[in-house]
Short mmCIF file of C-alpha atoms in Angstrom, two decimals:
data_model
loop_
_atom_site.label_atom_id
_atom_site.label_comp_id
_atom_site.label_asym_id
_atom_site.label_seq_id
_atom_site.Cartn_x
_atom_site.Cartn_y
_atom_site.Cartn_z
CA MET A 115 118.20 156.05 26.36
CA ALA A 116 117.58 153.19 24.06
CA VAL A 117 116.33 153.88 20.91
CA ASP A 118 113.72 151.24 19.51
CA VAL A 119 114.39 149.64 15.92
CA ALA A 120 111.64 151.39 13.59
CA ILE A 121 109.62 150.22 10.43
CA ALA A 122 107.18 152.03 8.96
CA ARG A 123 104.34 150.16 7.57
CA PRO A 124 101.77 152.88 6.81
CA GLU A 125 99.68 150.32 4.75
CA LEU A 126 99.16 149.14 8.37
CA LEU A 127 97.40 152.82 8.99
CA GLN A 128 95.37 152.47 6.06
CA VAL A 129 94.19 148.51 6.76
CA ALA A 130 93.25 149.80 10.53
CA ASP A 131 91.65 152.35 8.98
CA ALA A 132 89.15 150.47 6.49
CA VAL A 133 88.64 147.69 8.96
CA ALA A 134 87.73 150.69 11.69
CA ARG A 135 85.05 152.10 9.18
CA GLU A 136 83.72 148.76 8.13
CA LYS A 137 83.05 147.72 11.82
CA MET A 138 82.38 150.38 12.95
CA ILE A 139 84.63 151.16 15.75
CA GLU A 140 87.44 153.38 16.37
CA ARG A 141 90.55 153.32 14.88
CA ASP A 142 93.03 152.95 18.10
CA GLU A 143 91.10 149.65 18.80
CA VAL A 144 92.13 148.34 15.84
CA LEU A 145 95.76 149.32 15.76
CA GLU A 146 95.66 148.24 19.85
CA ALA A 147 94.88 144.36 18.18
CA MET A 148 97.87 144.97 15.77
CA GLU A 149 100.05 145.37 18.97
CA GLN A 150 98.80 142.85 20.58
CA ALA A 151 99.30 140.47 17.44
CA ILE A 152 103.05 141.44 16.82
CA GLN A 153 103.41 141.00 20.27
CA LYS A 154 102.31 137.62 20.55
CA ALA A 155 104.09 136.95 17.39
CA GLY A 156 107.53 138.45 18.72
CA ARG A 157 106.90 135.80 22.03
CA ALA A 158 106.73 133.15 19.72
CA LYS A 159 110.08 134.49 18.58
CA TYR A 160 112.10 135.78 21.68
CA GLY A 161 110.40 133.52 24.38
CA HIS A 162 106.96 133.30 25.59
CA GLU A 163 108.11 134.12 29.39
CA LYS A 164 109.35 137.32 28.31
CA ASP A 165 107.60 140.73 27.99
CA ILE A 166 107.49 141.63 24.93
CA ARG A 167 105.91 145.02 23.69
CA ALA A 168 105.50 146.62 20.64
CA ILE A 169 103.76 149.77 19.31
CA ILE A 170 102.55 151.25 16.37
CA ASP A 171 103.49 155.09 16.11
CA ARG A 172 99.73 156.61 14.99
CA ARG A 173 101.26 158.96 13.01
CA ASN A 174 103.10 156.87 10.38
CA GLY A 175 102.69 153.80 11.09
CA GLU A 176 106.17 152.94 12.43
CA VAL A 177 106.52 149.73 14.82
CA ARG A 178 108.38 149.67 17.26
CA LEU A 179 109.19 146.23 18.92
CA SER A 180 111.21 145.98 22.62
CA ARG A 181 111.76 144.08 25.40
CA TRP A 182 110.62 145.13 28.91
CA THR A 183 112.69 144.14 32.11
CA GLU A 184 111.00 144.94 35.49
CA VAL A 185 113.75 146.69 38.14
CA VAL A 186 113.33 145.28 41.71
CA GLU A 187 115.08 145.45 45.31
CA GLN A 188 114.64 141.88 46.51
CA GLU A 189 117.54 139.07 45.59
CA PRO A 190 116.63 136.56 43.72
CA VAL A 191 114.41 138.01 41.96
CA GLU A 192 110.50 135.98 40.96
CA ASN A 193 110.90 135.90 37.49
CA GLU A 194 114.37 135.80 35.85
CA ALA A 195 112.54 136.70 32.60
CA THR A 196 111.43 139.90 33.23
CA GLN A 197 112.71 140.87 36.20
CA ILE A 198 116.27 142.02 37.08
CA PRO A 199 117.75 143.04 40.54
CA LEU A 200 118.05 146.74 41.03
CA ARG A 201 122.10 146.25 42.02
CA ILE A 202 122.89 144.95 39.16
CA ALA A 203 120.46 147.08 36.77
CA GLN A 204 122.70 149.86 37.96
CA LYS A 205 125.75 148.55 37.15
CA PHE A 206 124.06 149.37 33.37
CA ARG A 207 122.35 152.36 33.77
CA PRO A 208 123.57 154.18 37.23
CA GLY A 209 120.53 156.22 39.24
CA ILE A 210 117.90 154.02 38.18
CA GLN A 211 115.06 152.86 41.00
CA ALA A 212 113.14 150.06 41.79
CA GLY A 213 110.12 149.90 40.12
CA GLU A 214 111.69 151.16 36.68
CA PHE A 215 112.13 149.49 33.70
CA ILE A 216 115.46 148.38 31.37
CA VAL A 217 113.84 148.76 27.69
CA ASP A 218 115.81 146.90 25.29
CA PRO A 219 115.14 146.91 21.56
CA LEU A 220 114.55 144.28 19.29
CA PRO A 221 114.70 144.14 15.65
CA PRO A 222 111.71 144.08 13.70
CA ILE A 223 110.23 140.66 12.95
CA ASP A 224 109.87 139.28 9.76
CA PHE A 225 106.31 137.55 9.28
CA GLY A 226 106.72 134.09 8.21
CA ARG A 227 103.00 131.91 7.34
CA ILE A 228 102.30 130.74 10.70
CA ALA A 229 103.18 134.09 12.70
CA ALA A 230 100.99 136.15 9.93
CA GLN A 231 98.49 133.97 10.68
CA THR A 232 98.66 133.57 13.95
CA ALA A 233 98.43 137.44 14.06
CA LYS A 234 95.60 137.68 12.12
CA GLN A 235 93.62 135.49 14.23
CA VAL A 236 94.81 137.32 17.37
CA ILE A 237 93.67 140.77 14.74
CA VAL A 238 90.14 139.17 14.17
CA GLN A 239 89.29 138.17 17.35
CA ARG A 240 90.62 141.18 18.98
CA VAL A 241 88.22 142.58 16.66
CA ARG A 242 85.02 140.67 17.27
CA GLU A 243 85.54 141.52 21.11
CA VAL A 244 85.38 145.50 20.56
CA GLU A 245 82.61 144.71 18.38
CA ARG A 246 80.99 142.60 20.86
CA LYS A 247 81.47 145.31 23.29
CA LYS A 248 79.85 148.23 21.36
CA GLN A 249 76.88 145.90 20.88
CA PHE A 250 76.38 145.67 24.56
CA ASP A 251 77.03 149.24 25.53
CA GLU A 252 74.72 149.77 22.82
CA TYR A 253 71.39 147.16 23.82
CA LYS A 254 72.33 147.21 27.70
CA ASP A 255 70.25 150.22 27.87
CA ARG A 256 67.37 148.81 25.58
CA VAL A 257 65.74 146.48 27.97
CA GLY A 258 62.23 146.98 28.20
CA GLU A 259 61.89 148.39 24.34
CA ILE A 260 60.35 146.98 21.19
CA VAL A 261 62.45 146.31 18.16
CA ASN A 262 61.91 144.93 14.52
CA GLY A 263 64.21 142.31 13.19
CA ILE A 264 64.60 139.72 10.23
CA VAL A 265 64.31 136.49 11.18
CA LYS A 266 68.35 134.82 10.31
CA ARG A 267 68.04 131.22 11.30
CA THR A 268 66.33 128.53 13.44
CA GLU A 269 68.13 126.49 16.18
CA TYR A 270 66.31 123.47 17.76
CA GLY A 271 62.68 125.79 17.36
CA ASN A 272 64.65 129.00 19.03
CA LEU A 273 64.88 132.03 16.40
CA MET A 274 67.47 134.15 15.13
CA VAL A 275 66.68 137.72 14.72
CA ASP A 276 68.62 140.04 12.82
CA LEU A 277 68.42 142.74 14.44
CA GLY A 278 70.81 144.70 11.65
CA ARG A 279 73.81 146.11 14.24
CA ALA A 280 73.39 142.87 16.55
CA GLU A 281 71.78 139.42 16.56
CA ALA A 282 69.54 138.53 18.92
CA LEU A 283 67.31 135.46 20.02
CA LEU A 284 63.93 134.76 20.15
CA ARG A 285 63.54 131.47 22.81
CA ARG A 286 60.60 129.00 21.43
CA ASP A 287 59.13 129.41 24.98
CA GLU A 288 58.55 133.38 24.33
CA THR A 289 56.55 133.17 21.18
CA ILE A 290 52.73 132.82 21.14
CA PRO A 291 51.48 129.24 20.78
CA ARG A 292 50.61 128.41 17.27
CA GLU A 293 52.66 131.11 15.34
CA ALA A 294 55.25 130.30 12.96
CA PHE A 295 58.17 132.19 11.57
CA ARG A 296 60.38 131.07 8.76
CA ASN A 297 63.43 132.21 7.59
CA GLY A 298 63.31 136.27 6.02
CA ASP A 299 59.96 136.75 8.19
CA ARG A 300 60.02 140.30 10.17
CA VAL A 301 59.28 140.13 13.60
CA ARG A 302 58.41 142.71 16.01
CA ALA A 303 59.42 141.12 19.50
CA TYR A 304 60.49 143.24 23.10
CA ILE A 305 63.70 142.76 24.66
CA TYR A 306 63.63 141.48 27.98
CA ASP A 307 67.35 141.04 28.92
CA VAL A 308 70.40 141.83 27.50
CA ARG A 309 73.74 139.86 29.13
CA GLU A 310 77.43 139.82 28.55
CA GLU A 311 78.03 136.27 28.04
CA PRO A 312 81.89 134.77 26.96
CA ARG A 313 80.75 134.23 23.62
CA GLY A 314 79.45 137.53 23.78
CA PRO A 315 76.55 139.49 24.81
CA GLN A 316 73.22 137.74 24.10
CA ILE A 317 70.32 139.97 23.31
CA PHE A 318 66.88 137.93 24.56
CA LEU A 319 63.36 138.57 22.53
CA SER A 320 59.94 138.09 23.86
CA ARG A 321 56.52 137.84 22.04
CA THR A 322 54.71 137.30 24.97
CA HIS A 323 56.90 139.21 27.93
CA PRO A 324 53.79 141.50 29.73
CA GLY A 325 56.29 144.42 29.09
CA PHE A 326 55.18 143.57 25.21
CA LEU A 327 51.47 144.03 25.24
CA ALA A 328 51.57 147.36 27.30
CA LYS A 329 54.61 148.76 24.79
CA LEU A 330 52.32 147.60 21.89
CA PHE A 331 49.48 149.73 23.28
CA ALA A 332 51.98 152.89 24.14
CA GLN A 333 52.51 152.82 20.07
CA GLU A 334 49.17 153.04 19.28
CA VAL A 335 47.57 154.75 22.22
CA PRO A 336 48.91 158.45 22.02
CA GLU A 337 48.02 159.37 25.97
CA ILE A 338 49.85 156.96 27.21
CA TYR A 339 52.83 157.46 25.43
CA ASP A 340 52.85 161.31 26.69
CA GLY A 341 52.10 159.74 29.89
CA ILE A 342 48.28 161.37 30.58
CA ILE A 343 47.41 157.48 30.34
CA GLU A 344 49.42 155.26 33.10
CA ILE A 345 49.50 151.56 32.22
CA LYS A 346 49.82 150.32 36.11
CA ALA A 347 49.17 146.50 35.91
CA VAL A 348 49.64 143.50 32.77
CA ALA A 349 48.71 140.41 33.03
CA ARG A 350 48.86 137.68 29.84
CA ASP A 351 47.83 134.50 28.75
CA PRO A 352 49.69 134.66 25.50
CA GLY A 353 47.69 133.96 22.49
CA SER A 354 44.53 133.72 24.07
CA ARG A 355 43.63 136.03 26.55
CA ALA A 356 44.91 139.73 28.43
CA LYS A 357 43.95 141.72 31.44
CA MET A 358 45.68 145.09 31.71
CA ALA A 359 44.92 148.04 34.19
CA VAL A 360 45.24 151.57 33.24
CA ILE A 361 44.68 154.83 35.26
CA SER A 362 44.53 158.42 33.57
CA ARG A 363 46.27 161.54 35.34
CA ASP A 364 43.55 163.87 33.13
CA SER A 365 39.98 163.21 34.85
CA SER A 366 38.35 164.83 31.51
CA ILE A 367 39.91 161.88 29.55
CA ASP A 368 38.53 158.16 30.42
CA PRO A 369 41.55 156.00 30.36
CA VAL A 370 39.52 152.81 28.79
CA GLY A 371 37.92 154.46 26.00
CA ALA A 372 41.05 156.18 24.94
CA CYS A 373 42.86 152.35 24.77
CA VAL A 374 40.19 150.76 22.69
CA GLY A 375 39.32 153.47 20.47
CA MET A 376 36.95 154.82 17.92
CA ARG A 377 35.52 151.68 17.04
CA GLY A 378 37.89 149.38 18.89
CA SER A 379 40.92 150.63 16.17
CA ARG A 380 43.43 150.96 18.78
CA VAL A 381 42.85 147.65 20.91
CA GLN A 382 42.29 145.81 17.51
CA ALA A 383 45.88 146.66 15.91
CA VAL A 384 47.32 145.43 19.49
CA VAL A 385 45.39 142.57 19.17
CA GLN A 386 46.53 141.66 15.15
CA GLU A 387 50.11 142.01 16.75
CA LEU A 388 49.44 139.37 19.50
CA GLN A 389 47.34 136.98 16.55
CA GLY A 390 44.01 137.13 17.64
CA GLU A 391 44.49 137.55 21.92
CA LYS A 392 41.58 139.09 23.82
CA ILE A 393 42.52 141.60 25.82
CA ASP A 394 40.23 143.83 28.85
CA ILE A 395 41.38 146.19 29.72
CA ILE A 396 39.79 147.58 33.04
CA PRO A 397 40.36 150.45 35.43
CA TRP A 398 43.12 150.80 38.07
CA SER A 399 41.68 151.52 41.51
CA GLY A 400 44.04 152.58 44.94
CA ASP A 401 41.48 150.66 46.81
CA ASN A 402 42.33 146.68 47.06
CA ALA A 403 39.11 145.15 46.81
CA THR A 404 37.69 147.50 44.13
CA PHE A 405 40.48 146.46 42.01
CA ILE A 406 40.12 143.25 42.89
CA VAL A 407 36.67 143.06 41.80
CA ASN A 408 37.31 145.49 38.72
CA ALA A 409 39.91 142.51 37.50
CA LEU A 410 37.51 139.94 37.70
CA ALA A 411 35.18 141.28 35.22
CA PRO A 412 32.85 140.34 33.69
CA ALA A 413 31.46 138.04 35.78
CA GLU A 414 30.05 140.15 39.00
CA VAL A 415 31.28 140.20 42.45
CA THR A 416 29.53 141.07 45.54
CA LYS A 417 31.32 140.59 48.49
CA VAL A 418 35.14 141.14 49.28
CA VAL A 419 37.17 139.67 52.40
CA LEU A 420 40.47 140.39 52.68
CA ASP A 421 43.80 139.52 54.35
CA ASP A 422 46.67 142.37 53.74
CA ASP A 423 48.83 140.07 55.73
CA ALA A 424 48.98 137.00 53.73
CA ARG A 425 47.68 138.77 50.63
CA ARG A 426 45.09 136.91 50.52
CA CYS A 427 41.02 137.17 49.23
CA GLU A 428 37.89 135.48 49.16
CA VAL A 429 35.72 136.96 46.84
CA VAL A 430 32.06 135.73 47.12
CA VAL A 431 29.43 135.59 43.82
CA PRO A 432 26.48 134.63 42.59
CA ASP A 433 26.06 131.25 42.23
CA ASP A 434 25.76 131.38 38.31
CA GLN A 435 28.38 133.74 38.05
CA LEU A 436 30.83 130.96 39.17
CA SER A 437 32.15 129.53 36.17
CA LEU A 438 31.98 132.97 34.50
CA ALA A 439 34.43 134.72 37.29
CA ILE A 440 37.02 131.25 37.09
CA GLY A 441 37.07 131.47 33.45
CA ARG A 442 37.71 128.77 31.20
CA ARG A 443 40.39 126.34 32.49
CA GLY A 444 40.45 128.80 35.65
CA GLN A 445 41.61 131.28 33.06
CA ASN A 446 39.44 134.91 34.58
CA VAL A 447 40.77 134.28 38.26
CA ARG A 448 44.27 133.09 37.25
CA LEU A 449 44.91 136.65 35.34
CA GLY A 450 42.63 138.41 38.13
CA SER A 451 45.61 137.11 40.55
CA GLN A 452 48.16 137.96 38.42
CA LEU A 453 47.27 141.53 38.03
CA THR A 454 45.95 141.95 41.11
CA ARG A 455 49.10 140.03 42.92
CA TRP A 456 46.61 138.75 45.01
CA ASP A 457 45.73 135.08 45.53
CA ILE A 458 41.85 134.97 45.18
CA ASP A 459 39.52 132.19 46.23
CA ILE A 460 36.40 131.82 44.42
CA LEU A 461 33.27 131.20 46.84
CA THR A 462 29.50 131.29 45.40
CA GLU A 463 27.23 132.82 48.12
CA ALA A 464 25.69 129.49 48.50
CA GLU A 465 28.85 128.18 49.82
CA GLU A 466 29.89 130.92 51.47
CA SER A 467 26.91 130.77 53.25
CA GLU A 468 27.67 127.22 54.58
CA ARG A 469 30.69 127.94 55.59
CA ARG A 470 29.64 131.07 58.21
CA GLN A 471 26.92 128.84 59.36
CA GLU A 472 29.18 126.00 60.30
CA GLU A 473 31.78 128.34 61.36
CA PHE A 474 28.90 129.99 63.58
CA ARG A 475 28.03 126.31 64.64
CA LYS A 476 31.48 125.49 65.49
CA ARG A 477 32.26 128.08 67.86
CA THR A 478 29.18 128.74 69.72
CA GLY A 479 29.39 124.70 70.45
CA LEU A 480 32.85 125.34 71.86
CA PHE A 481 31.32 127.87 74.29
CA VAL A 482 28.61 126.08 75.52
CA GLU A 483 30.24 123.23 76.43
CA ALA A 484 33.77 125.48 78.04
CA LEU A 485 31.56 127.72 79.62
CA ASP A 486 28.66 125.68 80.37
CA VAL A 487 26.47 127.87 79.08
CA ASP A 488 23.07 127.53 77.03
CA ASP A 489 23.11 127.87 73.00
CA VAL A 490 21.06 131.70 73.63
CA ILE A 491 24.20 132.84 75.24
CA ALA A 492 27.09 131.38 73.15
CA GLY A 493 25.58 132.66 70.82
CA LEU A 494 25.31 136.29 71.77
CA LEU A 495 29.22 135.67 71.74
CA VAL A 496 29.58 134.84 68.59
CA THR A 497 27.95 137.34 67.23
CA GLU A 498 29.54 139.92 68.86
CA GLY A 499 32.75 138.71 67.34
CA PHE A 500 34.15 136.37 69.99
CA THR A 501 36.34 133.76 68.18
CA SER A 502 38.12 131.77 71.26
CA ILE A 503 38.20 131.48 75.24
CA GLU A 504 41.43 133.65 75.05
CA ASP A 505 39.36 136.41 74.03
CA ILE A 506 36.72 136.49 76.95
CA VAL A 507 39.59 136.17 79.03
CA SER A 508 40.98 139.36 77.73
CA VAL A 509 38.06 141.65 77.14
CA GLU A 510 37.26 144.30 80.02
CA ASP A 511 34.62 143.75 82.45
CA GLU A 512 32.67 146.45 81.10
CA GLU A 513 32.70 145.92 77.28
CA LEU A 514 31.56 142.02 78.17
CA ALA A 515 28.48 143.32 80.19
CA GLU A 516 27.32 146.07 77.16
CA ILE A 517 26.05 143.23 75.06
CA GLU A 518 22.52 143.02 75.05
CA GLY A 519 20.72 140.91 77.68
CA PHE A 520 24.44 140.70 79.90
CA ASP A 521 25.24 142.72 83.07
CA GLU A 522 28.23 142.87 85.11
CA THR A 523 27.86 139.48 87.07
CA VAL A 524 27.60 137.86 83.98
CA ALA A 525 30.00 139.09 82.86
CA ALA A 526 32.15 137.97 85.58
CA GLU A 527 30.66 134.57 85.56
CA LEU A 528 31.58 134.43 81.84
CA LYS A 529 35.34 135.26 82.39
CA ARG A 530 35.42 133.63 85.18
CA ARG A 531 34.15 130.22 83.78
CA ALA A 532 36.82 130.80 80.91
CA GLU A 533 39.63 131.69 83.28
CA ALA A 534 38.78 128.13 84.65
CA TRP A 535 38.52 126.27 81.40
CA LEU A 536 42.03 127.63 80.36
CA GLU A 537 43.52 126.18 83.40
CA ARG A 538 42.11 122.89 83.12
CA ARG A 539 43.29 122.48 79.25
CA ASP A 540 46.51 124.39 79.75
CA ALA A 541 47.24 121.83 83.07
CA GLU A 542 46.22 118.59 80.76
CA LEU A 543 48.47 119.68 78.37
CA ASP A 544 51.58 120.58 80.43
CA GLU A 545 50.40 117.04 81.43
CA GLN A 546 50.74 115.72 77.79
CA ARG A 547 53.60 117.76 77.33
CA ARG A 548 55.64 115.72 79.92
CA GLY A 549 53.93 112.26 79.09
CA MET A 550 56.01 112.66 75.70
CA GLY A 551 58.95 113.43 77.45
CA VAL A 552 59.07 117.36 76.46
CA GLU A 553 62.14 119.17 79.21
CA ASP A 554 60.53 121.67 81.64
CA VAL A 555 64.34 123.53 80.08
CA VAL A 556 62.37 123.60 76.92
CA ALA A 557 59.32 125.94 78.49
CA GLU A 558 61.80 127.75 80.36
CA VAL A 559 63.75 128.80 77.79
CA GLY A 560 61.13 129.46 74.96
CA GLY A 561 58.38 130.38 77.14
CA PHE A 562 56.45 128.61 75.03
CA THR A 563 52.72 127.87 76.04
CA PRO A 564 51.64 124.35 77.19
CA ALA A 565 50.28 123.75 73.66
CA GLN A 566 53.12 125.02 72.14
CA LEU A 567 55.22 122.40 73.86
CA VAL A 568 52.69 119.62 73.01
CA ALA A 569 52.92 120.83 69.22
CA LEU A 570 57.06 120.66 69.50
CA GLY A 571 56.68 117.24 71.63
CA GLU A 572 54.77 116.27 68.49
CA LYS A 573 58.03 116.98 66.37
CA GLY A 574 60.20 115.24 68.41
CA VAL A 575 61.59 118.92 69.63
CA LYS A 576 62.02 117.42 73.35
CA THR A 577 65.23 118.52 74.89
CA LEU A 578 67.27 122.00 74.54
CA ASP A 579 69.91 120.09 72.32
CA ASP A 580 66.62 119.52 69.67
CA LEU A 581 65.64 122.62 70.01
CA ALA A 582 69.38 124.59 69.24
CA ASP A 583 69.43 122.23 66.23
CA LEU A 584 66.19 123.98 64.55
CA ALA A 585 66.62 127.42 62.45
CA SER A 586 64.18 129.97 62.53
CA ASP A 587 62.08 129.11 59.84
CA GLU A 588 61.32 125.31 61.15
CA LEU A 589 60.41 126.64 64.56
CA ILE A 590 57.58 128.75 63.13
CA GLU A 591 56.46 126.44 61.10
CA MET A 592 56.13 123.83 64.03
CA LEU A 593 54.44 126.38 65.92
CA GLY A 594 52.31 128.80 63.34
CA GLU A 595 52.63 131.04 60.79
CA ASP A 596 50.79 134.08 63.87
CA SER A 597 53.19 132.42 66.87
CA MET A 598 55.75 134.86 66.90
CA ASP A 599 58.48 136.97 64.37
CA GLU A 600 61.27 135.39 62.86
CA GLU A 601 63.28 137.83 65.48
CA THR A 602 61.97 136.22 67.64
CA ALA A 603 62.85 132.89 67.03
CA ASN A 604 65.99 133.13 66.35
CA ALA A 605 66.43 134.78 70.20
CA ILE A 606 64.55 131.37 71.15
CA ILE A 607 67.36 129.15 69.30
CA MET A 608 70.22 130.94 70.41
CA ALA A 609 69.04 131.19 73.58
CA ALA A 610 68.74 127.14 73.67
CA ARG A 611 72.46 126.96 71.83
CA GLN A 612 73.99 128.99 74.91
CA HIS A 613 74.59 126.27 77.31
CA TRP A 614 76.94 124.39 74.63
CA PHE A 615 78.94 127.15 75.30
CA GLU A 616 78.77 128.51 78.69
CA GLY A 617 77.24 126.03 80.81
CA GLU A 618 73.27 125.75 81.57
CA GLU A 619 72.04 129.18 83.30
CA ALA A 620 73.34 131.00 80.17
CA PRO A 621 69.75 130.02 78.20
CA GLU A 622 67.52 131.48 81.19
CA GLU A 623 69.24 135.16 80.51
CA VAL A 624 68.58 135.31 76.70
CA ALA A 625 65.22 133.46 77.44
CA GLU A 626 63.89 136.17 79.11
CA GLN A 627 64.70 138.63 76.02
CA ALA A 628 62.48 135.97 73.52
CA ALA A 629 59.32 136.18 76.72
CA ALA A 630 59.58 140.06 76.71
CA GLY A 631 59.75 140.47 72.67
CA ASP A 632 56.67 137.73 72.54
CA ALA A 633 55.20 139.79 75.28
CA GLN A 634 55.95 142.87 73.02
CA ASP A 635 54.38 141.14 69.94
#
């Protein structure tokens, strides 16, 4: 076995120790950087295409430089500079196998000025990479913490903050409006993201993040730090106003009072840090309606109507509370919506009453016209919760007969008239659909109602190819969000596309599956 030519360089170990202490990284990582630098200088001297490797002895600093050549079976080899055929290699070393290496020792390099400069750059670059990786590993698990730093410099309005062992970025849009920092100022901020980028780890700070307010309260309120009180939600309009919902796991502790503190001492400490930002602390509730009422404080709420599917609610307030509920420039309702994650519509009692009356008149008029009844009967149907003619057809006779003033005869007659009106309406819609040019096969494939076919015709969907070209979300948008789910829409579209591949009979089979899906819905 060949022995590499070695030169003892104990000063290399001394330099590695010094750099490791200064940069607070491992000694081996510095020595690996030195090995890479020597390898690069060796390749510059002996050929960049060759596999030149350097090894520094960890005990005495000896540097061994050698050329490695891989033994491969195939001939000719892919790379003559780094590979040698097994047949030739066995002439030099009998018994050698494919996959092994022939190691040829090389004489030590006498570093010239350029080689030394290149080696220095490689070492500096490698040490910097190790430093950055260590910074990333240190801060990647600290997302969500508050850190203190010193403003180092300003770049295009963004602040570069020195955290001691790393540098962080505090963007201008992540600072509270109207606050200004100069070089050397101390700043407290929230780590909301740490990303590893080509130029090194980037630590992003924020003073406007909702988590910053929550962490400030955790520092000021021992009950939050201990987990007795939990912050469930935070919404902020930075520098102006914030809302925070809290809940106590101990029934003997008032969560709002604990956060406010004696004479407001705890909340005032947070307000001062946030440049006078007003903070509303409200009790959190698992009941959505109660939580929404609390979130709109200090406005009084008389009624809440929830739409769970759309996560939208209508809130009715007294006429004199409208401006307070909405807030200056919509601030109160906007923060309440962010806090609860519900879309909130504010109505006054007068507006809500007028709207209810308009809906009552509209539905009453529909029943009077469709069922040929007087206002009294139509009004009774609306009062009992019937909103459409389809509702009357689908209800049981016995349930309809239980309405005050109705009997089985009246109920049966109302259902007969409702069914007759729907038949006439569907016939008119079917005629309208045919006039638009919507083909019968579209109705067969999709199992659409006459009203849906007219809606498709108005949108230009008239043939099987038109239907096949749609995406599921486009079909749902044309027919209405409540018309079908995404799975059913996909089944209908796939049925329409089937004729492109298998002829005209295949869509009917898939259409039956889609219709079955609609029936289940």
